[in-house]
CSV table of C-alpha atoms in Angstrom, one decimal:
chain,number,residue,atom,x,y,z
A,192,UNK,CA,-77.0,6.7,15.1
A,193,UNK,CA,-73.2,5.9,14.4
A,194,UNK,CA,-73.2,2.0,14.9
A,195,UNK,CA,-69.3,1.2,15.1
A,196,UNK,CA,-67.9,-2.0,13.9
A,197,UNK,CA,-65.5,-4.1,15.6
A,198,UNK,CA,-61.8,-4.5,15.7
A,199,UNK,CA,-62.5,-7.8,14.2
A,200,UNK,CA,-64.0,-6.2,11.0
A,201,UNK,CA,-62.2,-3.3,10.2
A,202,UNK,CA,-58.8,-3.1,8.5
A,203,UNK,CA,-56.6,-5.8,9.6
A,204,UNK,CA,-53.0,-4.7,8.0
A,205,UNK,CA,-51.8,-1.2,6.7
A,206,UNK,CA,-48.8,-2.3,5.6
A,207,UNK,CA,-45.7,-5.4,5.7
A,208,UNK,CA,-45.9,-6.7,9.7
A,209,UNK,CA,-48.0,-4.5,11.0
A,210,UNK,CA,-51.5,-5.0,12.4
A,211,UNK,CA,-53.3,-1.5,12.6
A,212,UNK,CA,-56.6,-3.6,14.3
A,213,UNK,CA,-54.3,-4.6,17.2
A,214,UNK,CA,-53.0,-1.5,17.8
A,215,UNK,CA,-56.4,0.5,17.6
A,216,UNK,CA,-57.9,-2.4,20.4
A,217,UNK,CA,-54.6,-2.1,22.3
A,218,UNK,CA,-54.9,1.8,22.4
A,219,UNK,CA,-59.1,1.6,23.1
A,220,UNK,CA,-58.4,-0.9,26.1
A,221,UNK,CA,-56.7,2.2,27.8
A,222,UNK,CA,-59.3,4.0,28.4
A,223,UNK,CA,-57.1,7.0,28.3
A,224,UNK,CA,-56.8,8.5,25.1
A,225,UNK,CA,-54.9,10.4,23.1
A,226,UNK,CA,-53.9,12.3,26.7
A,227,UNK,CA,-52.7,9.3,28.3
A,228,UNK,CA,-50.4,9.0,25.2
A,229,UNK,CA,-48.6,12.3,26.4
A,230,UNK,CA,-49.4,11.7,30.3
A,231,UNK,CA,-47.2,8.6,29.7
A,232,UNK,CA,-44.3,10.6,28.3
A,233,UNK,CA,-44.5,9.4,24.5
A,234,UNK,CA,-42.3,11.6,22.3
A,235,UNK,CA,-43.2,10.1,19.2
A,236,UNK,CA,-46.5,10.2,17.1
A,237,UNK,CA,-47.7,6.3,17.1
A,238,UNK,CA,-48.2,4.6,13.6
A,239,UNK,CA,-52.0,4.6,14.0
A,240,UNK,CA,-52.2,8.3,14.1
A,241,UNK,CA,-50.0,8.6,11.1
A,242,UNK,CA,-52.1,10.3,8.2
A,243,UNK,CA,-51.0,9.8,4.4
A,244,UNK,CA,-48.6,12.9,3.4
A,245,UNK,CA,-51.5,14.2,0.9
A,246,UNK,CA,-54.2,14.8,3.8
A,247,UNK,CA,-51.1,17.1,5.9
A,248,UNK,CA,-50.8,20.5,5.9
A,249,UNK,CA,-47.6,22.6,5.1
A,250,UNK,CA,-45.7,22.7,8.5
A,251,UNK,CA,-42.5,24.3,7.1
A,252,UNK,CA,-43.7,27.8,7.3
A,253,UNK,CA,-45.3,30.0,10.0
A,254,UNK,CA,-48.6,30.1,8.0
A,255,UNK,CA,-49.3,26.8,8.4
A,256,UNK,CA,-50.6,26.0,4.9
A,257,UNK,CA,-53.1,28.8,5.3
A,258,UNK,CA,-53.9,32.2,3.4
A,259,UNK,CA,-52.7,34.7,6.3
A,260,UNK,CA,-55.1,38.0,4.2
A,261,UNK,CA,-58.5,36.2,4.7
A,262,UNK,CA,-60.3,36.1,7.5
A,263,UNK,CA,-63.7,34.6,9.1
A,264,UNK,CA,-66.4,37.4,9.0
A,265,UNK,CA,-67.8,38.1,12.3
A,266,UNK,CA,-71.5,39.1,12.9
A,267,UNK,CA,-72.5,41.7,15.6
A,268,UNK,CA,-76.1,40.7,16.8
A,269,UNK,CA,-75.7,43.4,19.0
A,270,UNK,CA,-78.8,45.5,17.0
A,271,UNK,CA,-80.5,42.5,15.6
A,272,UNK,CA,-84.0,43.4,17.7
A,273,UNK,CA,-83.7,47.1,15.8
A,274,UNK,CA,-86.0,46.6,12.7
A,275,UNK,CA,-83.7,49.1,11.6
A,276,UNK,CA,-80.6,47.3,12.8
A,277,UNK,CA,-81.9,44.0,12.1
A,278,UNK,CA,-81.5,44.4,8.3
A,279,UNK,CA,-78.0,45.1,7.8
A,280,UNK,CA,-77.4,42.1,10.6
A,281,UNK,CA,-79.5,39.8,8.2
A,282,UNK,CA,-78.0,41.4,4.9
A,283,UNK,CA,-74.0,40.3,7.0
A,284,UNK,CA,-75.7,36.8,7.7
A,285,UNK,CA,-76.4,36.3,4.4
A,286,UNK,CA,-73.0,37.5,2.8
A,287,UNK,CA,-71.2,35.1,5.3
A,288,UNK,CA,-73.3,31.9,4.6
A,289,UNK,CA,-73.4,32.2,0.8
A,290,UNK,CA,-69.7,32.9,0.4
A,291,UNK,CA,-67.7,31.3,3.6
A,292,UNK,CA,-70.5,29.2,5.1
A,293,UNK,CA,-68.8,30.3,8.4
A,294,UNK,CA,-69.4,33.4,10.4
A,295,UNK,CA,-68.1,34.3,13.7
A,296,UNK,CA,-71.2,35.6,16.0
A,297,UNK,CA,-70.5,38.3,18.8
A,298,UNK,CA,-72.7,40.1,21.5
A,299,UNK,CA,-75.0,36.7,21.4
A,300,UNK,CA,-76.0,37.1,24.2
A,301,UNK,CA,-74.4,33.9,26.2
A,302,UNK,CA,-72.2,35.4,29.1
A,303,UNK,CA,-68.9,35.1,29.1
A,304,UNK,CA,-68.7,33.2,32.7
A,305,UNK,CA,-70.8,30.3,31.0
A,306,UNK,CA,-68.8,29.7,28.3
A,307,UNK,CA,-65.8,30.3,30.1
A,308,UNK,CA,-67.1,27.6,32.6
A,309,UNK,CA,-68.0,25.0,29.8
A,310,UNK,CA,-65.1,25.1,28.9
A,311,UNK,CA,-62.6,24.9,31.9
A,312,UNK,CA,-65.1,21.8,32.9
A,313,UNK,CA,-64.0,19.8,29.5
A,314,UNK,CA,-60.1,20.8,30.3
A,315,UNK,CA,-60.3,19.8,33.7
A,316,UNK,CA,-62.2,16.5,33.3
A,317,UNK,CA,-59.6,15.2,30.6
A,318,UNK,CA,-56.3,16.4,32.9
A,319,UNK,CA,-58.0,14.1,35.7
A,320,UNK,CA,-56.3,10.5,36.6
A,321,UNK,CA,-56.5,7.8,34.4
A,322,UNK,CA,-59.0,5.9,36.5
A,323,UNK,CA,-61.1,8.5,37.2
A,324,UNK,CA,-62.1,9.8,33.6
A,325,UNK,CA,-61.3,5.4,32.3
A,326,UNK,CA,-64.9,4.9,34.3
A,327,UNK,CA,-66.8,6.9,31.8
A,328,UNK,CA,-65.1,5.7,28.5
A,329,UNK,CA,-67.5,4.0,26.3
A,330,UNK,CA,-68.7,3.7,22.8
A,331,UNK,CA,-72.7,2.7,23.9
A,332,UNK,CA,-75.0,4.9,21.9
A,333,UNK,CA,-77.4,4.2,24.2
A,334,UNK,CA,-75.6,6.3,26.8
A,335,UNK,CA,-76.5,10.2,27.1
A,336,UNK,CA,-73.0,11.0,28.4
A,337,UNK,CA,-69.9,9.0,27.2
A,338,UNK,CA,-66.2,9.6,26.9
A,339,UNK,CA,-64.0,8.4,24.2
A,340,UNK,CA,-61.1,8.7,21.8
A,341,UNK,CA,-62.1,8.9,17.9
A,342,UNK,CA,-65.8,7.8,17.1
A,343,UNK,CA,-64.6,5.8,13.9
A,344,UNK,CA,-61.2,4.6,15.8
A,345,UNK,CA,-61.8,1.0,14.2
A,346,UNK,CA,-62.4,1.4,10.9
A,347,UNK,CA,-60.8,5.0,9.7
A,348,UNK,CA,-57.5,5.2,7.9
A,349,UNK,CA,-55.4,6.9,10.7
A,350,UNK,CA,-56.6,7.8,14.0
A,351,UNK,CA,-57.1,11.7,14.7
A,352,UNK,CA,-55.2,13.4,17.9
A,353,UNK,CA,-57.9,14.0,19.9
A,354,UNK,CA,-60.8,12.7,22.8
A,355,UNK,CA,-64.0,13.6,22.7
A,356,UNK,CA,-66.6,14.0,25.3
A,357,UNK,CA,-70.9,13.7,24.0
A,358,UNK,CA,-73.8,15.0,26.2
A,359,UNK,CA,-76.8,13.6,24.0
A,360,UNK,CA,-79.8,16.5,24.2
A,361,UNK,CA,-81.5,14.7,21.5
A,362,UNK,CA,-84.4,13.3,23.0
A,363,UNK,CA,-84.9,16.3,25.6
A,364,UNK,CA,-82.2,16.6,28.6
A,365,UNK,CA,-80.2,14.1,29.9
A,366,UNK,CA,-80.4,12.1,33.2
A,367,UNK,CA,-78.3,14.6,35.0
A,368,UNK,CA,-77.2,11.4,37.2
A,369,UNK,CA,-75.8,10.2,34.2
A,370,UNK,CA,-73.2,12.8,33.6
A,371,UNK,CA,-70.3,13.3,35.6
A,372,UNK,CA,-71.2,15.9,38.4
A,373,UNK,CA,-68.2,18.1,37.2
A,374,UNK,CA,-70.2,18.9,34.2
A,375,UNK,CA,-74.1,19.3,35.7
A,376,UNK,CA,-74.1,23.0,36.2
A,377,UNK,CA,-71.7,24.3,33.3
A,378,UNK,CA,-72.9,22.3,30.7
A,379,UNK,CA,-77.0,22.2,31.4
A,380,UNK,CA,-76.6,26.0,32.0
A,381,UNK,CA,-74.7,26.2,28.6
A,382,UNK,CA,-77.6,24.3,27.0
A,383,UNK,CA,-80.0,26.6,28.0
A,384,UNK,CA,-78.5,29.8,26.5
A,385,UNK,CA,-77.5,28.0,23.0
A,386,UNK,CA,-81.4,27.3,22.8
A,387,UNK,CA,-81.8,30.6,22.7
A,388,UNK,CA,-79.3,31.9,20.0
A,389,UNK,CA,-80.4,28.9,18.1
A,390,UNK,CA,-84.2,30.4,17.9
A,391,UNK,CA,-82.4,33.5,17.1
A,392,UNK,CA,-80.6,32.6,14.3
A,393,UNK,CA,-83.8,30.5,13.2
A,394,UNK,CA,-85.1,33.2,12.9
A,395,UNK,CA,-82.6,35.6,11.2
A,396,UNK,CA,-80.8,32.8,8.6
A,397,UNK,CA,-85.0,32.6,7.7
A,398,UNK,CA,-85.0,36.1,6.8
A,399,UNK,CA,-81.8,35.6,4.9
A,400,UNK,CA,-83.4,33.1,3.1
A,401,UNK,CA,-85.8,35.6,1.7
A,402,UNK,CA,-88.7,33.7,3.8
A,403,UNK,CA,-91.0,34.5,6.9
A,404,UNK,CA,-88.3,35.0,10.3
A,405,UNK,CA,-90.5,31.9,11.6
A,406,UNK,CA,-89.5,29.4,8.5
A,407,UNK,CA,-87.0,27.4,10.2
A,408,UNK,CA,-89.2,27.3,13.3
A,409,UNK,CA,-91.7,25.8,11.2
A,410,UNK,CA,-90.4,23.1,9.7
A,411,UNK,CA,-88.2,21.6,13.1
A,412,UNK,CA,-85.1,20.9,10.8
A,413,UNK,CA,-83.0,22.5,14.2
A,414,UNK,CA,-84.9,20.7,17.3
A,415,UNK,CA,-82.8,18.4,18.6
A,416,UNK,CA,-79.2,19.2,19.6
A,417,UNK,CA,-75.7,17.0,20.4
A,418,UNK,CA,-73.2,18.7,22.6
A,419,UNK,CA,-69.8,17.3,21.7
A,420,UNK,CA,-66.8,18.5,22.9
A,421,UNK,CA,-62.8,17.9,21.5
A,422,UNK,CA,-59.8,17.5,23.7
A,423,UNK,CA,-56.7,18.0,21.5
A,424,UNK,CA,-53.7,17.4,23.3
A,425,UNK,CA,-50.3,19.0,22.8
A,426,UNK,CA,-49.0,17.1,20.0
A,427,UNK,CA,-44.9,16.3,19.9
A,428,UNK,CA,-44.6,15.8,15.9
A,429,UNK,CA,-47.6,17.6,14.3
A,430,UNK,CA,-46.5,17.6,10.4
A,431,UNK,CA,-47.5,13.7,11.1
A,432,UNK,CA,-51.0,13.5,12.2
A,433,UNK,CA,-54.5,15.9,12.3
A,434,UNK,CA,-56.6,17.0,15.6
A,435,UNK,CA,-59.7,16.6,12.9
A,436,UNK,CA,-59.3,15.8,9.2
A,437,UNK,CA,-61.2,17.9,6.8
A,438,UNK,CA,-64.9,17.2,6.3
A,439,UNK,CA,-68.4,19.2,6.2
A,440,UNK,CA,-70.9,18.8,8.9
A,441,UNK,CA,-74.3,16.5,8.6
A,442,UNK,CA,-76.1,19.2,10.2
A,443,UNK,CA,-78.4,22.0,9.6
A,444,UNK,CA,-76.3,23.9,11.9
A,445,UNK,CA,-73.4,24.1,14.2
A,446,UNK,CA,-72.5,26.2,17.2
A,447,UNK,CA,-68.3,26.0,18.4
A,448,UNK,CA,-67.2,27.4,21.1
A,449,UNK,CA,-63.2,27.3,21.6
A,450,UNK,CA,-60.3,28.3,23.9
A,451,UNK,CA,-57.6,30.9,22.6
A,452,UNK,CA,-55.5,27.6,21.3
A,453,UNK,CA,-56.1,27.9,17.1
A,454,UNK,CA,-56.0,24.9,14.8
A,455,UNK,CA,-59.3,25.1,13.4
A,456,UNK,CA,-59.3,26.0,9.4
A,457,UNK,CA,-61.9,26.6,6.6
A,458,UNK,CA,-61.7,26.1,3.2
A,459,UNK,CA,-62.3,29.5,1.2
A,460,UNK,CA,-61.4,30.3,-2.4
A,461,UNK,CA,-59.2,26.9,-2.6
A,462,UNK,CA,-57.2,28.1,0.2
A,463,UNK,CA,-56.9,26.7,3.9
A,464,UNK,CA,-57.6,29.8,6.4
A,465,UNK,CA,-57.2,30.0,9.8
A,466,UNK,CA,-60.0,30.9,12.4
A,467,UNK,CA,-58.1,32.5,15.4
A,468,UNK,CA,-60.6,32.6,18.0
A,469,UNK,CA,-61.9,36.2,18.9
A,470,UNK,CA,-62.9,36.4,22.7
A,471,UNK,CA,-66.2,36.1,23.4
A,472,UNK,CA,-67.5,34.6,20.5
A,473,UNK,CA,-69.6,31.8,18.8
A,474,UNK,CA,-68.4,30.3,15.3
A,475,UNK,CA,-70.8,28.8,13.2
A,476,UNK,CA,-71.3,27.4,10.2
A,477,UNK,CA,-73.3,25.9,7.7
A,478,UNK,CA,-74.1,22.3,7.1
A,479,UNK,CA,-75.1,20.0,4.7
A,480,UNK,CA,-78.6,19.7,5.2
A,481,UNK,CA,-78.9,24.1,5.4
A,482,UNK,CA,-76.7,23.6,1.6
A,483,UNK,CA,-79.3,21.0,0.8
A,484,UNK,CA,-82.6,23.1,1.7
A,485,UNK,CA,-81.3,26.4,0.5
A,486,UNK,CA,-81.2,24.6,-2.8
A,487,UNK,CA,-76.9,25.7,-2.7
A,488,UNK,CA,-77.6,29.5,-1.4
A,489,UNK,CA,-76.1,29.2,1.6
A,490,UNK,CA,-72.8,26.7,1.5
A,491,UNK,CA,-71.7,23.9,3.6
A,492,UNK,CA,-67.7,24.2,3.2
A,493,UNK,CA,-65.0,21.6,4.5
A,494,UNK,CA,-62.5,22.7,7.6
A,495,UNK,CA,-60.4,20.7,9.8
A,496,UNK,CA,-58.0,21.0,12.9
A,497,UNK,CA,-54.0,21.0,13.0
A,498,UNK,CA,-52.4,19.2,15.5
A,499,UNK,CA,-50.2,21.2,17.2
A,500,UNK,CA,-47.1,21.8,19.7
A,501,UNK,CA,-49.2,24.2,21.5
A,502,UNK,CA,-51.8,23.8,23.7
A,503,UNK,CA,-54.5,21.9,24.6
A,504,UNK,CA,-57.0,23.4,22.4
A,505,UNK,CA,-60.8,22.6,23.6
A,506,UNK,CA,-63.9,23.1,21.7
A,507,UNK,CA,-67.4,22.5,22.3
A,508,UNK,CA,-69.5,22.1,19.5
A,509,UNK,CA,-73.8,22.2,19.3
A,510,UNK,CA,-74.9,20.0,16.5
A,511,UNK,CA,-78.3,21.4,15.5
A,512,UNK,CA,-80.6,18.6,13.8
A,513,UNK,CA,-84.1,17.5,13.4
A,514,UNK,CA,-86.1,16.3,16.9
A,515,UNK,CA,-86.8,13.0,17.1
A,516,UNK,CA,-90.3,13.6,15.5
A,517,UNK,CA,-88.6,14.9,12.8
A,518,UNK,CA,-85.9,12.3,12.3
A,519,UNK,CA,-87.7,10.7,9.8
A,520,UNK,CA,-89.1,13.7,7.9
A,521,UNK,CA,-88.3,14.5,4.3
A,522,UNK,CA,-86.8,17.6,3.8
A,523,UNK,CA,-85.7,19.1,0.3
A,524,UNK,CA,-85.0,22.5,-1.0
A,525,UNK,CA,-87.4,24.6,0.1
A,526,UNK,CA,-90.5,25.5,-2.3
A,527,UNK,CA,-90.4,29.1,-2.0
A,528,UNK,CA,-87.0,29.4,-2.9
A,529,UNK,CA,-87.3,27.4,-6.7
A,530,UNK,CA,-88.2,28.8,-10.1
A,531,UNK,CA,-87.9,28.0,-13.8
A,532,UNK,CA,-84.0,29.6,-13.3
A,533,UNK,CA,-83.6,28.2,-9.9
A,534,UNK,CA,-85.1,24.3,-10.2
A,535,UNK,CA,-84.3,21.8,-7.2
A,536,UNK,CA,-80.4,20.4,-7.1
A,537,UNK,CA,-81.3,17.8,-4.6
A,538,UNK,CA,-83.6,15.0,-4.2
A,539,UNK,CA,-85.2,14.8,-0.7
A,540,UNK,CA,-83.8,13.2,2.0
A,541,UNK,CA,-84.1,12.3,5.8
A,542,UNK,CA,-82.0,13.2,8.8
A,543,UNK,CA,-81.8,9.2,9.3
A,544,UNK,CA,-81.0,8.3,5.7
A,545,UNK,CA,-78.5,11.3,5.2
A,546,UNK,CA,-76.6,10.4,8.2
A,547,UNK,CA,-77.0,7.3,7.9
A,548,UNK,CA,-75.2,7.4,5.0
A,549,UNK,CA,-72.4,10.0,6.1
A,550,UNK,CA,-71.4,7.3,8.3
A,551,UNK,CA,-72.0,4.4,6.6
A,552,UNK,CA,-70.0,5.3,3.8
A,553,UNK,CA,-67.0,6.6,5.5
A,554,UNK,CA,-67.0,9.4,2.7
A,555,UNK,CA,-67.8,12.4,5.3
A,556,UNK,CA,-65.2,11.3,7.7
A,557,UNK,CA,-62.6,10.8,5.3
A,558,UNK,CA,-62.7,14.3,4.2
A,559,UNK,CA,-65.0,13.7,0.6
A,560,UNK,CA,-68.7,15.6,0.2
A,561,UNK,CA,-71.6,13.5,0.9
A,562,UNK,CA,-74.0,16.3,-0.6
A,563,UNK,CA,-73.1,15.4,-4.2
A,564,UNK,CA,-74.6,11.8,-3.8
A,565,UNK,CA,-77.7,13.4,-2.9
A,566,UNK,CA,-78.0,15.9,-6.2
A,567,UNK,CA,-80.5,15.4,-8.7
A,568,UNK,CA,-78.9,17.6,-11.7
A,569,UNK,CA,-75.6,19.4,-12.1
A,570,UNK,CA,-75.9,23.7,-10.8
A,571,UNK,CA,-75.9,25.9,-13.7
């Protein structure tokens, strides 16, 4: 679990006069975030949020730094009980995970009221008073619910412009006294539906794999599940800062759900490319550990999120992981999928010493690949 150091120990000084640990304990003592920032009328983007001109996109152009002729491929699971059907929906799945490691899933069966009420719960909860939301700010692990502004506020090189909000379904549901009562019925009835695509998609990114539909199942790499959702406010000089800075998920998979406001890109082909939401659907992608067992069949790519003058954008992302059982479990590329041609290209790991390690390191939230630490011999 992310364990976050104190202003005391992180980064004192950035540069001549200027004491980025004061700033980053000034800004946490709010309790209002990145929102409070605007609420209060700020038309400037503070120093701590200000990223190095080499993690920034290319504002100068309506493109936004990204390739404008590429786009996300979207997967209809509209026919996926069809044995028929099912095929060319596995044969898609398959395409999109080994070439984008992104795929955009519509007709998942999740209706549209529930995500649409997800998601106006997160808006409204972050547009409420100051001292209202301020009550549930906290950076306790221990806590099933929490609000806060940037998980790794103390210790990263420049803060990110958003606040997040994490329901922890790790261990089984949440104390539903212990989450704000705006969020009871939106979020636990979300919950329930993701359960089901995930089993779903267990079962079809099996078949993908070339193995028994049941495979994943089996092996409880996708048991446990974080909820955590991103506030990104309207942003009054976004060629300075990032909603998210690029990085790859520590995760077998995730689930987004997201508002019509864009930002998010993926890296495809060396190129930045947009994902404008489609209505109605579920993005998800690969992540590390998925790269890691599929031996590199399926990838795990990098994407990020622009600030922006427009908005807010929301989001609501399902980290699929290990249960707590399973925490401790090695896993490593998976048997069936190895030969003489194809031998293993990662040592095995846990979820605890993988993550563990994303964190500790800093190197998957400062936008560099934990995967490669974790290879045993270079792909041919």
């Amino acid at each position: 679990m992310q364990i976050l150091p104190s202003p005391e120990e992180s980064i004192t000084c950035s540069g001549p006069h200027y004491d980025r640990a004061k700033e980053a304990k000034e800004f946490d003592e709010t309790k209002a975030g990145v929102k409070g920032l605007i609420d209060s009328g700020m038309a400037k983007v503070p120093r701590l949020f200000i990223h190095p001109p080499q993690n920034l996109p290319d504002l100068s152009s309506d493109t936004e730094g990204s390739a404008t002729d590429l786009k996300v491929p979207i997967i209809d699971m509209m026919g996926c009980q069809d044995s028929r059907l099912r095929r060319d929906v596995v044969d898609d799945l398959r395409r999109a995970s080994e070439t984008w490691g992104f795929f955009q899933i519509i007709n998942h069966g999740i209706p549209v009221d529930v995500m649409d009420g997800v998601l106006e719960a997160v808006k409204q909860f972050h547009e409420q008073p100051e001292g209202v939301k301020g009550e549930w700010y906290s950076r306790d692990d221990a806590r099933k619910f929490r609000y806060y502004s940037n998980g790794d506020l103390f210790w990263s090189k420049a803060a990110t412009w958003k606040d997040t909000l994490l329901f922890d379904f790790s261990f089984g549901e949440p104390d539903r006294e212990a989450v704000p009562l705006l969020f009871r019925e939106p979020v636990f009835e979300y919950e329930k539906h993701v359960e089901k695509l995930k089993r779903s998609l267990s079962e079809l990114l099996s078949e993908a794999l070339g193995l028994d539909s049941g495979y994943l199942g089996d092996i409880e790499c996708m048991d446990s599940k974080r909820i955590v959702s991103h506030y990104y406010p309207t942003c009054p000089e976004p060629e300075l800062t990032l909603g998210t800075i690029n990085h790859s998920d520590a995760t077998y998979l995730t689930l987004l759900l997201q508002n019509h406001h864009g930002g998010l890109q993926v890296r495809h082909q060396d190129q930045w490319v947009d994902v404008s939401p489609v209505p109605g659907a579920i993005l998800a992608n690969i992540g590390d550990l998925m790269q890691l067992v599929s031996n590199d069949k399926f990838k795990s790519v990098e994407h990020r999120v622009l600030a922006r003058k427009a908005g807010p954008r929301v989001s609501v992302a399902c980290f699929l992981v290990p249960g707590e059982t399973q925490m401790s479990k090695p896993y490593g590329p998976i048997k069936e999928l190895l030969d003489e041609d194809n031998p293993p290209m990662y040592r095995e790991t846990t979820f605890t010493e993988y993550f563990g390690f994303y964190l500790s390191s800093g190197n998957g939230l400062n936008g560099e690949s934990v995967l490669p630490h974790f290879r045993v011999s270079e792909p041919k």
